[in-house]
Amino acid sequence: MGAKVMVSFTLNGTQADVVVEPRELLIHTLREKCQHTGPHIGCETSHCGACTVDMDGMSVKSCTILTVQAQGSQVKTVEGLAAGGELHALQEAFMQEHALQCGFCTPGMLMRAWRLLQENPDPSEEEIRYWMAGNLCRCTGYQNIVKAVQYAARKLRGEAVETSHPLLEPTAQ
Amino acid sequence: MIPRPFDYHRPADLPEALRLLGQYGDEARLLAGGHSLLPMMKLRFAAPAHLIDMGLLAELRGISEAGTELRIGAMTTEHDLIASALLQQKCPLLVEGARQISDPQVRYRGTIGGDISHADPGNDHPALMLALDASFVLAGPQGERVMPADGYFVGTFQTLLEPGEILREIRIPVPAPGTGYCYAKLKRKTGDYATAAAAVMLRMQAGTVAMVRIAMTNVAPTAFRAAAAEQHLQGKALDDAAINEAARLVMDQCEPGDDLRGDEAYKRAMAGEMVRRALHTALSRAA
């Protein structure tokens, strides 16, 4: 029982071929076989969302997906967010708006927010809180995460962005 | 976190799924969205030797209108229900209910058919199905049968689904225009199962109740329809006295268990309060 099988999927645009037992969870494959250790494990009851990755246009908790179910899928993790060394608007926003502290929930938060902004480019604060409810954070109290998603949404819409937490007072020229 | 080993099968269509289910019998479990089954397997509450993944069965997915019925494939996800313009227009109770189920990630995977088939009294769809007069199309080796939701839920994790059968489709009579509705759910936080919840469908005529359905979540070993309360309201004006009496009749019917969500008395009282709120909201929405 449980003979290993080969599974092929696209991970951040690159073909990944792994040999797994059917019981292996996608989060373990990503972290242990693909060395993508951005997605984290924060629970075993599918609540925390630290393992969130994007799979075929859905935010999924990769702790509750079998790797065999990812056969033929397009998987995107936080490692695939920055393009050509330039941070994605969401990564910049989380930095500018102080939306992380320990950083453990951040990869899942970023990937969930990434899908949210594809589906709703101009979410209200209430919508951000509702549609990010599958991701727990122990550090931030969520306030700055909401601001960061709003910051990134503005930037992605091509609007001017200004951090609500300037690190330094602007110096008079 | 680590499930016991199993063999994995990914049938391409319903006949193959039925064949595999027949072949492996009690050793097999159907894998739909996997957001009840895999958590139980990770805690080793369940340890099936075979998983039959329904993920490729596109024929079990989708929402359509056929004559006087809405037809929803069992593998349709909660996310699909919420996003459906057809349901938003024709069956808003189901959308309102689905929005209160779990969280975004879980709703991308969890399916209406899985939620119904799991038959956890904490699941929301069983009561929604009772309130909507839904019926279930069960495919088996001998063909299909259609079972009404009313009577389908026989115990905790127990339905009338027979071994070898697969829930293929959910059928819901299209609610008449102007039908009031509400799913009132008390929960400790987003993503939690209900402490108590009430699903209501309501049609008014000349100031009195022409049709009412009341169904309850997580205040008994199964979801149940509150028939006595419905009968009490039939033909009456929906004033506070009638609503309070309906809530009292529902509370009489509750058999909640004690757990971290509260004791029996609290849950019973909250069941009554959810009935009151759902009836008030449904009345405000009825035309």
XYZ file of C-alpha atoms in Angstrom:
460
model
C 0.000 0.000 0.000
C 1.123 3.526 -0.653
C 3.575 2.756 -3.464
C 5.394 5.863 -4.616
C 4.265 7.632 -7.751
C 5.779 10.327 -9.903
C 4.003 13.677 -9.933
C 4.761 16.495 -12.351
C 3.596 20.055 -11.917
C 4.767 23.536 -12.785
C 6.324 25.363 -9.850
C 6.825 29.094 -10.370
C 7.074 28.496 -14.101
C 9.539 25.607 -13.909
C 8.711 21.950 -14.354
C 8.906 20.002 -11.095
C 8.991 16.201 -11.081
C 8.823 14.519 -7.718
C 8.408 10.958 -6.524
C 6.099 10.782 -3.545
C 3.965 8.464 -1.485
C 0.280 9.250 -2.135
C -0.040 10.386 1.485
C 2.592 13.116 1.097
C 1.164 16.594 1.603
C 1.958 19.290 -0.943
C 3.472 21.502 1.761
C 6.034 18.810 2.580
C 6.888 18.270 -1.073
C 7.371 21.983 -1.632
C 9.540 22.413 1.433
C 11.470 19.150 1.548
C 11.749 18.025 -2.072
C 11.559 21.323 -3.972
C 13.433 23.320 -1.314
C 10.807 26.052 -1.441
C 10.743 26.723 2.282
C 8.820 29.999 2.139
C 5.454 28.291 2.665
C 5.248 27.378 6.339
C 3.349 25.007 8.601
C 1.527 26.613 11.509
C -1.120 24.040 12.379
C -2.465 20.598 11.596
C -6.144 21.509 11.436
C -6.154 23.593 8.222
C -6.818 26.877 9.994
C -3.728 29.059 9.867
C -3.038 29.458 6.132
C 0.749 29.771 6.595
C 1.102 27.092 3.894
C -1.008 28.999 1.351
C 0.160 28.741 -2.243
C -1.599 29.469 -5.508
C -2.707 26.428 -7.469
C -4.562 26.664 -10.779
C -6.030 30.058 -9.951
C -6.979 29.217 -6.369
C -5.441 30.042 -3.026
C -4.998 26.661 -1.397
C -3.703 25.510 1.951
C -0.974 23.167 0.791
C -1.177 21.231 4.069
C -4.609 20.024 2.955
C -3.677 19.037 -0.584
C -1.997 15.775 -1.467
C 0.943 16.205 -3.782
C -0.617 13.607 -6.092
C -3.557 16.004 -6.494
C -1.186 18.610 -7.931
C -0.429 16.447 -10.992
C -0.465 18.755 -14.014
C -1.118 21.866 -11.917
C 0.339 25.344 -12.013
C 1.696 26.074 -8.543
C 3.000 29.442 -7.436
C 4.738 30.093 -4.137
C 6.110 33.227 -2.520
C 9.469 32.424 -4.134
C 7.844 33.120 -7.499
C 6.441 36.510 -6.570
C 9.397 38.797 -7.260
C 10.271 39.180 -10.932
C 13.861 39.754 -12.041
C 14.977 40.646 -8.527
C 12.324 43.324 -8.188
C 9.865 42.932 -5.381
C 6.218 42.460 -6.253
C 3.991 45.350 -5.193
C 2.678 43.225 -2.333
C 6.152 42.458 -1.011
C 7.067 46.142 -1.197
C 3.792 46.990 0.492
C 4.296 44.556 3.383
C 7.728 46.102 3.938
C 6.573 49.717 3.660
C 3.482 49.222 5.797
C 5.197 47.100 8.483
C 2.829 44.233 7.776
C 5.110 41.546 9.173
C 7.107 40.964 12.269
C 8.271 37.373 12.723
C 7.554 36.708 9.063
C 6.139 33.234 9.572
C 2.654 33.973 8.196
C 3.974 36.346 5.546
C 4.501 33.946 2.612
C 0.952 32.648 3.004
C -0.422 36.151 3.508
C 1.323 37.375 0.366
C 0.083 34.506 -1.778
C -3.477 34.878 -0.515
C -3.403 38.639 -1.090
C -1.969 38.042 -4.557
C -4.982 35.969 -5.582
C -7.400 38.325 -3.800
C -6.138 41.298 -5.815
C -6.534 39.359 -9.072
C -10.174 38.752 -8.197
C -10.863 42.148 -6.680
C -8.352 44.879 -7.631
C -10.020 47.491 -5.427
C -11.172 45.807 -2.223
C -12.624 47.722 0.701
C -11.125 47.254 4.154
C -14.026 44.978 5.051
C -13.494 42.924 1.900
C -9.787 42.563 2.620
C -10.498 41.319 6.134
C -13.198 38.909 4.936
C -11.217 37.508 2.013
C -7.995 37.180 4.048
C -9.741 35.385 6.914
C -8.070 32.079 6.131
C -4.695 33.439 7.234
C -3.797 33.827 10.898
C -1.093 36.173 12.199
C 0.141 36.300 15.780
C 2.314 39.398 15.489
C 0.695 42.238 13.606
C -2.888 42.435 14.781
C -3.768 42.560 11.071
C -4.117 46.357 10.864
C -0.919 46.852 8.904
C -1.628 43.840 6.728
C -4.858 45.546 5.639
C -2.914 48.727 4.909
C -0.322 46.769 2.947
C -2.944 45.102 0.769
C -4.489 48.520 0.128
C -1.042 49.935 -0.720
C -0.335 47.107 -3.145
C -3.798 47.412 -4.687
C -3.197 51.106 -5.364
C 0.209 50.430 -6.848
C -1.094 47.613 -9.045
C -3.878 49.907 -10.281
C -1.201 52.392 -11.298
C -2.084 54.948 -8.638
C 0.363 56.931 -6.536
C 1.353 55.163 -3.327
C 2.548 56.616 -0.094
C 3.414 54.642 2.989
C 1.345 55.309 6.070
C 4.444 54.610 8.196
C 7.262 56.846 6.944
C 10.511 55.639 8.485
C 12.040 59.104 8.399
C 10.575 62.546 8.345
C 11.015 64.006 4.882
C 14.066 66.283 4.984
C 13.724 69.813 3.728
C 15.731 70.298 0.584
C -0.220 15.818 10.551
C 0.905 12.616 8.773
C -1.836 10.381 7.350
C -1.499 6.610 7.270
C -0.434 5.222 3.878
C -3.070 4.552 1.227
C -3.375 3.887 -2.478
C -4.564 6.754 -4.630
C -6.922 6.513 -7.587
C -7.937 9.267 -9.942
C -10.850 8.105 -12.108
C -11.535 10.037 -15.284
C -15.311 9.738 -15.182
C -18.227 8.713 -12.979
C -18.516 5.106 -14.236
C -14.857 4.513 -13.419
C -15.313 6.087 -9.988
C -18.299 3.822 -9.309
C -16.333 0.797 -10.492
C -13.412 1.626 -8.166
C -15.786 2.236 -5.274
C -17.411 -1.140 -5.937
C -14.041 -2.838 -6.172
C -12.569 -1.494 -2.930
C -15.773 -1.251 -0.904
C -15.385 -0.251 2.736
C -11.635 0.184 2.337
C -12.149 3.160 0.024
C -13.188 6.739 0.632
C -14.124 9.286 -2.006
C -11.843 12.326 -2.034
C -13.744 15.482 -3.021
C -12.334 18.811 -1.799
C -10.484 16.926 0.910
C -11.077 19.555 3.582
C -12.872 17.267 6.008
C -11.380 13.918 5.000
C -7.701 14.893 4.876
C -7.851 16.682 8.253
C -9.360 13.510 9.763
C -6.683 11.397 8.072
C -3.925 13.707 9.302
C -5.179 13.122 12.848
C -5.652 9.402 12.033
C -9.338 9.495 12.882
C -9.749 8.056 9.391
C -7.331 5.669 7.704
C -8.799 4.462 4.413
C -6.674 2.050 2.385
C -7.814 3.635 -0.874
C -8.649 7.191 -1.839
C -10.709 7.734 -4.961
C -10.115 11.320 -6.062
C -13.122 12.867 -7.781
C -11.083 15.859 -8.932
C -11.118 14.992 -12.637
C -14.875 14.488 -12.816
C -15.831 17.716 -14.575
C -19.316 16.268 -15.115
C -19.866 16.610 -11.362
C -19.150 20.338 -11.395
C -21.296 23.273 -12.354
C -24.510 25.141 -11.637
C -27.397 25.305 -14.069
C -31.110 25.900 -14.292
C -33.245 23.139 -15.746
C -36.954 23.940 -15.898
C -38.121 24.634 -12.363
C -34.937 23.357 -10.743
C -31.451 24.520 -10.013
C -28.953 21.736 -10.521
C -25.613 21.807 -8.789
C -22.919 19.221 -9.395
C -21.686 17.630 -6.187
C -18.070 18.686 -6.890
C -19.016 22.351 -7.214
C -16.917 24.295 -4.734
C -18.126 26.774 -2.141
C -16.190 29.408 -4.075
C -18.195 28.558 -7.202
C -21.468 28.856 -5.262
C -20.564 32.323 -3.973
C -19.422 33.516 -7.402
C -22.481 32.184 -9.241
C -24.596 34.974 -10.733
C -27.407 32.439 -11.202
C -27.474 31.563 -7.505
C -27.092 35.182 -6.432
C -30.212 35.940 -8.423
C -32.291 32.802 -7.934
C -31.117 31.271 -4.673
C -29.432 33.895 -2.493
C -29.850 31.770 0.657
C -27.249 29.358 -0.675
C -24.824 32.201 -1.401
C -25.394 33.741 2.036
C -24.844 30.340 3.624
C -21.701 29.546 1.629
C -20.178 32.897 2.529
C -20.346 31.843 6.184
C -18.589 28.521 5.594
C -14.950 28.330 6.628
C -12.508 30.665 4.850
C -11.453 31.595 1.293
C -8.849 28.876 0.835
C -11.137 26.151 2.131
C -13.956 27.433 -0.088
C -11.790 27.061 -3.207
C -11.556 23.334 -2.478
C -14.463 22.264 -0.303
C -17.491 21.110 -2.283
C -21.215 21.259 -1.641
C -21.463 17.511 -2.204
C -18.714 16.785 0.274
C -20.230 19.082 2.877
C -23.565 17.264 2.529
C -22.092 13.765 2.402
C -19.871 14.295 5.432
C -23.068 14.950 7.416
C -21.289 16.520 10.320
C -23.986 18.341 12.305
C -21.559 21.278 12.266
C -21.688 21.539 8.477
C -23.928 24.277 7.124
C -25.232 22.787 3.872
C -27.423 20.094 5.443
C -29.708 22.709 7.056
C -29.554 24.909 3.938
C -30.658 21.911 1.851
C -33.550 21.219 4.217
C -34.682 24.839 4.059
C -34.459 24.808 0.255
C -36.447 21.556 -0.176
C -33.437 20.142 -2.030
C -33.095 16.605 -3.272
C -30.000 14.563 -3.990
C -29.197 12.469 -7.046
C -27.321 9.369 -5.916
C -25.498 7.368 -8.567
C -24.897 3.696 -7.847
C -23.958 0.550 -9.697
C -27.632 -0.099 -10.487
C -28.329 3.440 -11.704
C -29.575 6.583 -10.048
C -32.108 7.427 -7.386
C -33.305 10.794 -6.150
C -33.709 11.301 -2.404
C -35.206 14.327 -0.674
C -32.942 16.166 1.774
C -35.746 15.882 4.338
C -34.997 12.546 6.007
C -31.594 12.118 4.363
C -29.548 13.001 7.448
C -30.009 10.109 9.843
C -27.221 10.611 12.362
C -23.865 12.210 13.016
C -21.798 11.403 9.901
C -24.673 9.204 8.692
C -26.902 9.670 5.658
C -29.049 7.468 3.460
C -26.161 7.169 0.975
C -25.568 3.438 0.478
C -22.148 1.805 0.104
C -21.131 1.981 -3.545
C -23.145 5.158 -4.186
C -21.872 8.599 -5.106
C -23.763 11.840 -4.565
C -23.762 13.218 -8.085
C -26.031 16.260 -8.064
C -28.071 18.523 -5.826
C -31.452 19.669 -7.111
C -33.197 22.699 -5.660
C -36.633 23.936 -6.729
C -36.177 27.510 -7.943
C -37.524 29.657 -5.115
C -40.468 31.840 -6.125
C -39.545 35.483 -6.711
C -40.002 37.489 -3.530
C -39.165 34.608 -1.217
C -37.511 35.932 1.935
C -34.468 34.084 3.192
C -31.789 34.165 5.848
C -28.996 32.045 7.239
C -28.275 33.300 10.742
C -25.137 31.686 12.159
C -23.611 32.260 15.562
C -19.939 31.338 15.649
C -16.915 32.125 17.777
C -14.863 33.330 14.832
C -14.546 33.172 11.065
C -14.162 29.614 9.907
C -15.699 28.018 12.970
C -18.621 25.650 12.893
C -21.815 27.142 14.253
C -22.601 27.307 17.932
C -26.120 27.427 16.499
C -27.510 28.465 13.130
C -30.900 28.767 11.495
C -31.784 28.633 7.802
C -35.117 30.176 6.851
C -37.107 30.446 3.618
C -40.313 32.472 3.779
C -43.133 33.521 1.487
C -45.761 36.002 2.652
C -49.198 36.531 1.186
C -51.574 39.300 2.286
C -49.619 39.764 5.515
C -49.582 36.124 6.546
C -47.136 33.268 6.147
C -47.843 31.363 2.930
C -44.757 29.116 3.177
C -41.997 28.819 5.708
C -39.044 26.471 6.107
C -36.857 26.492 9.199
C -33.823 24.222 9.480
C -31.156 24.124 12.160
C -27.402 23.565 12.242
C -25.323 22.029 15.050
C -27.922 21.870 17.774
C -28.692 18.143 17.463
C -26.927 14.994 16.216
C -28.036 16.002 12.705
C -29.334 19.055 10.932
C -33.109 19.059 11.295
C -36.193 20.726 9.962
C -38.260 22.464 12.615
C -41.635 21.156 11.464
C -43.609 22.154 14.566
C -42.430 25.755 14.335
C -43.215 25.834 10.611
C -46.735 24.539 11.249
C -47.255 27.081 13.978
C -46.386 29.964 11.649
C -48.336 28.743 8.633
C -51.130 31.208 7.786
C -50.268 33.569 10.642
C -49.057 37.133 10.667
C -45.339 37.108 11.441
C -45.508 39.282 14.562
C -43.243 39.078 17.592
C -45.583 36.714 19.425
C -45.620 34.273 16.513
C -41.854 34.498 16.079
C -41.218 33.953 19.791
C -43.475 30.918 19.824
C -41.703 29.522 16.751
C -38.349 29.996 18.496
C -39.692 28.221 21.586
C -40.898 25.289 19.474
C -37.488 25.025 17.790
C -35.724 25.128 21.148
C -37.914 22.215 22.301
C -36.677 20.207 19.331
C -32.965 20.871 19.921
C -30.694 18.197 21.361
C -27.333 19.950 21.480
C -24.227 18.380 22.977
C -21.888 20.143 25.388
C -18.525 21.164 24.024
C -16.173 24.149 23.951
C -18.838 26.154 22.086
C -21.060 26.015 25.146
C -23.341 23.864 27.195
C -26.693 22.470 26.255
C -28.699 25.378 27.711
C -26.651 28.046 25.948
C -26.848 26.346 22.581
C -30.580 25.827 22.921
C -31.081 29.492 23.775
C -28.876 30.566 20.872
C -30.809 28.278 18.519
C -33.938 30.170 19.494
C -32.224 33.500 19.009
C -30.937 32.502 15.565
C -34.489 31.488 14.604
C -35.814 34.879 15.729
C -33.139 36.744 13.795
C -33.479 34.613 10.678
C -37.265 35.048 10.644
C -37.007 38.816 11.118
C -34.433 39.135 8.342
C -36.335 36.809 6.007
C -39.487 38.856 6.608
C -37.670 42.077 5.754
C -36.504 40.476 2.504
C -39.838 38.908 1.510
C -41.843 40.725 -1.118
